[in-house]
Amino acid sequence: MPAIIAHGGAGRYSPDEEHERGLKDAVAAGWRILESGGSAIDAVEAAIVVLEDFPVFQAGFGSAMNLRGEIQTDASIMLDDLSCGAVAALTAAANPIKAARLVMEKTDHVLIVGEGADHLSRSYGLESRDLCSPERKETYDRMLAKLRAGEEVASYLPRLREVAADLSMGTVGAVAVDSDGRIAAGTSTGGPMLKLPGRVGDAAIIGAGTYVNGNGGVSATGVGEPIIKHIIAKKAIDLISHLGAREGIDTLMEYARINDVRLGIVAIEENEAIALGYTTDAMSWASMKDGELKTFLSTGIGVRKDDAGDKAETGDSSGKVLET
Ligand code: ASP
């Protein structure tokens, strides 16, 4: 039986009706493909494209800007036979997830960055777009002013972390299993606001932001650097392989809490069990399984809104873990 889950990022933000609408549309787009016998990889791409096109998420259109005010996006996609592709510091492609898929299907490589990634996208006719939304520009100007506070650029850098901690995140991702039992996952982001030019985050790193094998697939979100250092996506899959989706994610949340990794993760196990967890204030997701749509928005102030009813269980202090 097919299943799909999509997320709209973990961090400190307040998911609202727009996030909910975007996530529902994304899952519906993926589900239409799965329902008609389509592949997990097509469903994941379709879901992520919807989220990239939704300005409220910080991926594709509406991505956050780096310190210089430029947008550089990261994305990755993977299939259960370990085929995968990723792009980083991409500037113009409207849908970075499509560029990641190009790397996977049209090249012998795993990760292509910067100008090379832009060139590949253009060569294959991917749509280009100015990814800067007015809302994000307004946030950038405000945050830059706060960061600057009358000092020279070089002295901003030690304060980036402090300022950036206040910034909302909105990375997107999806995991799907199709009716042939194939599993795919993908992740796409503009990265954190005010990142240094050229910075690459976990969303572009196979094993950190995205991982899939025959046992399951995951997409992670949150603070990218610790997610890379702890190879979170691969760790999640290893835990799921041994413990199953729910207990695997539960154990991962305990590990993340102990090691101060602020993240969110969504997973599908090969038996179609869906699980997710987060150690941040906020996380948003939607899923579709057995024809049933569920959504969840954690507002970041401890208020929970979901359609999952009592089928969603809240975990303990080791990090919030839910299972559908
Ligand atoms: N993980 C992303 C990054 O660090 C950001 C996020 O998930 O919000 O680039």
Short mmCIF file of C-alpha atoms and ligand atoms in Angstrom, two decimals:
data_model
loop_
_atom_site.label_atom_id
_atom_site.label_comp_id
_atom_site.label_asym_id
_atom_site.label_seq_id
_atom_site.Cartn_x
_atom_site.Cartn_y
_atom_site.Cartn_z
CA MET A 1 0.00 0.00 0.00
CA PRO A 2 1.40 3.42 -0.89
CA ALA A 3 2.00 6.16 1.66
CA ILE A 4 3.51 9.62 1.65
CA ILE A 5 4.56 12.16 4.25
CA ALA A 6 5.76 15.72 3.66
CA HIS A 7 7.18 18.25 6.11
CA GLY A 8 7.49 22.02 6.13
CA GLY A 9 10.51 22.37 8.39
CA ALA A 10 11.45 22.24 12.05
CA GLY A 11 12.64 25.22 14.02
CA ARG A 12 11.22 28.21 15.78
CA TYR A 13 8.24 29.40 13.78
CA SER A 14 4.48 29.38 13.88
CA PRO A 15 2.96 27.22 11.18
CA ASP A 16 -0.37 28.69 10.06
CA GLU A 17 -3.16 27.96 7.57
CA GLU A 18 -0.82 28.64 4.65
CA HIS A 19 1.63 26.01 5.85
CA GLU A 20 -1.27 23.63 6.29
CA ARG A 21 -2.63 24.37 2.84
CA GLY A 22 0.81 23.91 1.25
CA LEU A 23 1.40 20.62 3.00
CA LYS A 24 -2.03 19.28 2.11
CA ASP A 25 -1.57 20.27 -1.53
CA ALA A 26 1.88 18.69 -1.56
CA VAL A 27 0.68 15.40 -0.15
CA ALA A 28 -2.32 15.42 -2.49
CA ALA A 29 -0.01 15.92 -5.49
CA GLY A 30 2.16 13.00 -4.40
CA TRP A 31 -0.81 10.84 -3.54
CA ARG A 32 -2.41 11.31 -6.98
CA ILE A 33 0.72 9.79 -8.49
CA LEU A 34 0.93 6.92 -5.99
CA GLU A 35 -2.76 6.14 -6.28
CA SER A 36 -2.55 5.73 -10.03
CA GLY A 37 0.35 3.31 -9.70
CA GLY A 38 3.09 5.93 -10.14
CA SER A 39 6.51 5.75 -8.55
CA ALA A 40 7.66 6.92 -5.13
CA ILE A 41 10.35 9.09 -6.69
CA ASP A 42 7.77 10.90 -8.88
CA ALA A 43 5.53 11.38 -5.85
CA VAL A 44 8.35 12.80 -3.74
CA GLU A 45 9.38 15.18 -6.50
CA ALA A 46 5.80 16.32 -7.11
CA ALA A 47 5.19 16.96 -3.40
CA ILE A 48 8.40 18.92 -2.99
CA VAL A 49 7.74 20.99 -6.13
CA VAL A 50 4.43 22.13 -4.60
CA LEU A 51 6.22 23.15 -1.40
CA GLU A 52 9.04 24.89 -3.29
CA ASP A 53 6.45 26.93 -5.18
CA PHE A 54 4.66 27.93 -1.97
CA PRO A 55 6.27 31.19 -0.74
CA VAL A 56 5.63 30.45 2.91
CA PHE A 57 8.28 27.71 2.93
CA GLN A 58 11.96 28.55 2.71
CA ALA A 59 12.73 26.40 -0.29
CA GLY A 60 12.54 27.31 -3.97
CA PHE A 61 10.53 30.54 -4.21
CA GLY A 62 10.67 32.23 -0.80
CA SER A 63 14.09 30.86 0.15
CA ALA A 64 16.06 32.75 2.76
CA MET A 65 18.96 34.95 1.66
CA ASN A 66 22.60 34.59 2.55
CA LEU A 67 24.63 37.38 4.11
CA ARG A 68 25.04 39.08 0.73
CA GLY A 69 21.32 38.96 0.01
CA GLU A 70 21.64 36.16 -2.55
CA ILE A 71 19.65 32.96 -2.64
CA GLN A 72 21.60 29.71 -2.80
CA THR A 73 19.51 26.58 -2.55
CA ASP A 74 20.36 23.00 -1.54
CA ALA A 75 18.39 19.85 -2.38
CA SER A 76 18.78 16.09 -2.51
CA ILE A 77 16.75 13.09 -3.60
CA MET A 78 17.29 9.35 -3.12
CA LEU A 79 15.80 6.00 -4.03
CA ASP A 80 15.95 2.73 -2.10
CA ASP A 81 18.55 1.21 -4.46
CA LEU A 82 20.91 3.97 -3.25
CA SER A 83 20.66 5.98 -6.45
CA CYS A 84 20.75 9.60 -5.42
CA GLY A 85 21.52 13.13 -6.53
CA ALA A 86 22.05 16.49 -4.87
CA VAL A 87 22.73 20.12 -5.64
CA ALA A 88 24.09 22.90 -3.48
CA ALA A 89 24.43 26.67 -3.79
CA LEU A 90 22.15 26.61 -6.80
CA THR A 91 20.95 30.11 -7.67
CA ALA A 92 18.28 30.17 -10.30
CA ALA A 93 16.35 26.91 -10.68
CA ALA A 94 12.73 27.38 -9.67
CA ASN A 95 12.65 23.83 -8.34
CA PRO A 96 15.97 22.67 -6.90
CA ILE A 97 14.57 19.18 -6.27
CA LYS A 98 14.32 18.72 -10.05
CA ALA A 99 17.97 19.69 -10.36
CA ALA A 100 18.86 17.09 -7.71
CA ARG A 101 16.96 14.49 -9.69
CA LEU A 102 18.86 15.47 -12.83
CA VAL A 103 22.12 14.79 -11.00
CA MET A 104 20.75 11.39 -9.98
CA GLU A 105 19.43 10.35 -13.36
CA LYS A 106 21.60 12.12 -15.92
CA THR A 107 25.07 12.12 -14.39
CA ASP A 108 27.54 9.73 -12.75
CA HIS A 109 27.84 12.08 -9.78
CA VAL A 110 26.09 12.52 -6.47
CA LEU A 111 26.56 16.21 -5.67
CA ILE A 112 27.00 19.18 -8.00
CA VAL A 113 27.40 22.69 -6.63
CA GLY A 114 27.24 26.34 -7.64
CA GLU A 115 27.80 27.34 -11.22
CA GLY A 116 28.02 23.71 -12.33
CA ALA A 117 24.61 22.97 -10.85
CA ASP A 118 23.12 26.09 -12.45
CA HIS A 119 24.62 25.08 -15.78
CA LEU A 120 23.25 21.54 -15.55
CA SER A 121 19.78 22.87 -14.71
CA ARG A 122 19.80 25.25 -17.65
CA SER A 123 21.14 22.59 -20.03
CA TYR A 124 18.19 20.36 -19.26
CA GLY A 125 15.74 23.22 -19.61
CA LEU A 126 14.71 23.51 -15.98
CA GLU A 127 12.69 26.64 -15.33
CA SER A 128 14.59 29.58 -13.84
CA ARG A 129 12.98 32.04 -11.48
CA ASP A 130 13.83 34.94 -9.23
CA LEU A 131 13.42 33.07 -5.94
CA CYS A 132 13.27 36.18 -3.77
CA SER A 133 9.84 36.83 -2.27
CA PRO A 134 8.95 40.29 -0.88
CA GLU A 135 8.32 38.79 2.58
CA ARG A 136 11.75 37.22 2.71
CA LYS A 137 13.41 40.42 1.48
CA GLU A 138 11.71 42.29 4.29
CA THR A 139 12.98 39.76 6.85
CA TYR A 140 16.47 39.90 5.37
CA ASP A 141 16.61 43.70 5.63
CA ARG A 142 15.36 43.60 9.20
CA MET A 143 17.75 40.88 10.31
CA LEU A 144 20.70 42.45 8.57
CA ALA A 145 20.03 45.73 10.34
CA LYS A 146 19.87 43.89 13.65
CA LEU A 147 23.09 42.04 12.89
CA ARG A 148 24.90 45.09 11.72
CA ALA A 149 24.10 47.34 14.65
CA GLY A 150 26.63 49.82 13.36
CA GLU A 151 29.58 47.44 13.12
CA GLU A 152 31.83 46.34 10.26
CA VAL A 153 31.00 43.17 8.33
CA ALA A 154 33.85 41.08 9.76
CA SER A 155 32.59 41.55 13.27
CA TYR A 156 29.08 40.41 12.32
CA LEU A 157 30.21 36.84 11.91
CA PRO A 158 30.55 35.76 15.52
CA ARG A 159 27.03 37.07 16.08
CA LEU A 160 25.42 35.22 13.18
CA ARG A 161 24.46 32.25 15.30
CA GLU A 162 22.89 34.45 17.93
CA VAL A 163 20.89 36.45 15.39
CA ALA A 164 20.06 33.45 13.26
CA ALA A 165 18.63 31.58 16.23
CA ASP A 166 15.64 33.89 16.00
CA LEU A 167 15.01 33.14 12.38
CA SER A 168 12.24 30.94 11.22
CA MET A 169 13.10 27.90 9.17
CA GLY A 170 10.99 26.33 6.45
CA THR A 171 12.93 23.57 4.78
CA VAL A 172 10.71 21.07 3.01
CA GLY A 173 10.93 17.35 2.41
CA ALA A 174 8.95 14.25 1.55
CA VAL A 175 9.18 10.49 1.81
CA ALA A 176 6.98 8.04 -0.10
CA VAL A 177 6.50 4.33 -0.67
CA ASP A 178 4.71 3.23 -3.83
CA SER A 179 2.54 0.22 -4.65
CA ASP A 180 5.61 -1.73 -5.79
CA GLY A 181 7.16 -1.16 -2.37
CA ARG A 182 9.82 1.22 -3.69
CA ILE A 183 10.82 3.98 -1.28
CA ALA A 184 12.09 7.49 -2.11
CA ALA A 185 12.85 10.64 -0.14
CA GLY A 186 13.93 14.20 -0.84
CA THR A 187 14.74 17.46 0.93
CA SER A 188 14.97 21.05 -0.33
CA THR A 189 15.93 24.34 1.35
CA GLY A 190 17.26 27.84 0.96
CA GLY A 191 19.15 27.22 4.22
CA PRO A 192 19.17 29.62 7.15
CA MET A 193 18.80 33.36 6.63
CA LEU A 194 22.15 35.22 6.67
CA LYS A 195 24.23 32.09 6.12
CA LEU A 196 27.66 32.75 4.70
CA PRO A 197 27.82 32.73 0.89
CA GLY A 198 28.83 29.24 -0.25
CA ARG A 199 27.62 27.53 2.92
CA VAL A 200 26.16 24.09 2.19
CA GLY A 201 23.75 22.48 4.61
CA ASP A 202 22.48 19.02 5.38
CA ALA A 203 19.70 19.16 2.77
CA ALA A 204 22.34 18.65 0.08
CA ILE A 205 24.22 15.92 1.93
CA ILE A 206 23.16 12.33 1.38
CA GLY A 207 23.19 10.63 4.78
CA ALA A 208 22.61 13.91 6.64
CA GLY A 209 19.40 15.47 5.31
CA THR A 210 18.13 12.61 3.17
CA TYR A 211 18.66 8.85 3.20
CA VAL A 212 16.86 5.83 1.81
CA ASN A 213 17.59 2.12 1.56
CA GLY A 214 15.51 -1.02 1.41
CA ASN A 215 14.51 -0.58 5.06
CA GLY A 216 13.04 2.89 4.82
CA GLY A 217 13.49 6.53 3.90
CA VAL A 218 13.85 9.79 5.83
CA SER A 219 14.02 13.54 5.31
CA ALA A 220 15.51 15.71 8.05
CA THR A 221 15.29 19.41 8.84
CA GLY A 222 16.66 21.70 11.52
CA VAL A 223 20.06 23.18 12.24
CA GLY A 224 22.16 21.82 9.38
CA GLU A 225 25.64 21.66 10.83
CA PRO A 226 24.93 19.27 13.73
CA ILE A 227 22.74 17.20 11.40
CA ILE A 228 25.78 16.77 9.14
CA LYS A 229 28.16 16.04 12.03
CA HIS A 230 25.89 13.34 13.42
CA ILE A 231 24.97 11.92 9.96
CA ILE A 232 21.38 12.02 11.12
CA ALA A 233 19.52 10.61 8.11
CA LYS A 234 21.73 7.53 7.86
CA LYS A 235 21.64 7.07 11.62
CA ALA A 236 17.84 7.23 11.49
CA ILE A 237 17.66 4.52 8.84
CA ASP A 238 20.07 2.28 10.76
CA LEU A 239 17.94 2.65 13.88
CA ILE A 240 14.72 2.05 11.94
CA SER A 241 16.27 -1.09 10.40
CA HIS A 242 16.93 -2.52 13.85
CA LEU A 243 14.06 -1.17 15.88
CA GLY A 244 11.24 -0.29 13.48
CA ALA A 245 10.01 3.19 12.62
CA ARG A 246 8.50 4.29 15.91
CA GLU A 247 11.20 2.99 18.24
CA GLY A 248 13.95 3.95 15.81
CA ILE A 249 12.81 7.57 15.67
CA ASP A 250 12.22 7.53 19.42
CA THR A 251 15.82 6.45 19.98
CA LEU A 252 17.05 9.05 17.51
CA MET A 253 15.20 11.79 19.40
CA GLU A 254 16.83 10.70 22.63
CA TYR A 255 20.23 10.83 20.91
CA ALA A 256 19.43 14.26 19.39
CA ARG A 257 18.36 15.64 22.74
CA ILE A 258 21.51 14.40 24.50
CA ASN A 259 23.71 15.81 21.75
CA ASP A 260 21.78 19.06 21.39
CA VAL A 261 20.82 18.47 17.76
CA ARG A 262 17.81 20.63 16.98
CA LEU A 263 15.98 18.81 14.25
CA GLY A 264 12.83 17.34 12.86
CA ILE A 265 12.60 14.16 10.83
CA VAL A 266 9.95 12.23 8.91
CA ALA A 267 10.30 8.56 8.07
CA ILE A 268 8.58 5.72 6.26
CA GLU A 269 9.60 2.14 6.96
CA GLU A 270 9.44 -0.54 4.26
CA ASN A 271 6.26 -1.89 5.84
CA GLU A 272 4.72 1.58 5.25
CA ALA A 273 4.81 2.58 8.95
CA ILE A 274 5.17 6.34 9.20
CA ALA A 275 6.98 7.99 12.10
CA LEU A 276 8.36 11.40 12.88
CA GLY A 277 10.01 13.27 15.66
CA TYR A 278 11.36 16.69 16.48
CA THR A 279 13.42 18.34 19.16
CA THR A 280 12.64 21.91 18.06
CA ASP A 281 9.73 24.07 19.15
CA ALA A 282 7.87 23.80 15.88
CA MET A 283 7.36 21.24 13.15
CA SER A 284 4.73 20.83 10.48
CA TRP A 285 3.80 17.86 8.35
CA ALA A 286 1.03 16.13 6.45
CA SER A 287 0.70 12.50 5.48
CA MET A 288 -1.55 10.28 3.42
CA LYS A 289 -1.94 6.58 3.96
CA ASP A 290 -4.88 4.25 3.36
CA GLY A 291 -6.60 7.23 1.73
CA GLU A 292 -6.50 9.14 5.03
CA LEU A 293 -4.99 12.62 5.16
CA LYS A 294 -3.42 13.77 8.43
CA THR A 295 -1.85 17.09 9.22
CA PHE A 296 0.07 18.34 12.19
CA LEU A 297 1.20 21.85 13.03
CA SER A 298 3.18 22.53 16.16
CA THR A 299 3.04 26.28 16.63
CA GLY A 300 6.23 26.58 18.61
CA ILE A 301 4.41 27.64 21.74
CA GLY A 302 3.31 24.22 22.75
CA VAL A 303 -0.09 24.40 21.07
CA ARG A 304 -0.82 21.45 18.89
CA LYS A 305 -3.25 21.27 16.03
CA ASP A 306 -3.80 18.13 14.05
CA ASP A 307 -6.29 16.06 12.18
CA ALA A 308 -4.70 12.88 13.36
CA GLY A 309 -6.96 12.60 16.38
CA ASP A 310 -6.00 10.04 18.92
CA LYS A 311 -4.05 8.04 16.36
CA ALA A 312 -1.17 10.47 16.83
CA GLU A 313 0.72 9.87 20.00
CA THR A 314 2.93 12.44 21.62
CA GLY A 315 6.21 11.09 22.88
CA ASP A 316 8.04 11.82 26.08
CA SER A 317 10.72 14.29 27.07
CA SER A 318 13.31 12.55 24.90
CA GLY A 319 11.93 14.60 22.02
CA LYS A 320 8.48 14.60 20.57
CA VAL A 321 7.74 11.48 18.61
CA LEU A 322 4.62 10.77 16.73
CA GLU A 323 3.45 7.85 14.71
CA THR A 324 0.55 7.58 12.35
N1 ASP B 1 18.59 22.08 7.60
C1 ASP B 1 18.51 23.30 6.84
C2 ASP B 1 19.91 23.84 6.68
O1 ASP B 1 20.62 23.91 7.65
C3 ASP B 1 17.64 24.33 7.45
C4 ASP B 1 16.30 23.84 7.93
O2 ASP B 1 16.03 22.66 7.95
O3 ASP B 1 15.49 24.67 8.31
O4 ASP B 1 20.24 24.27 5.61
#
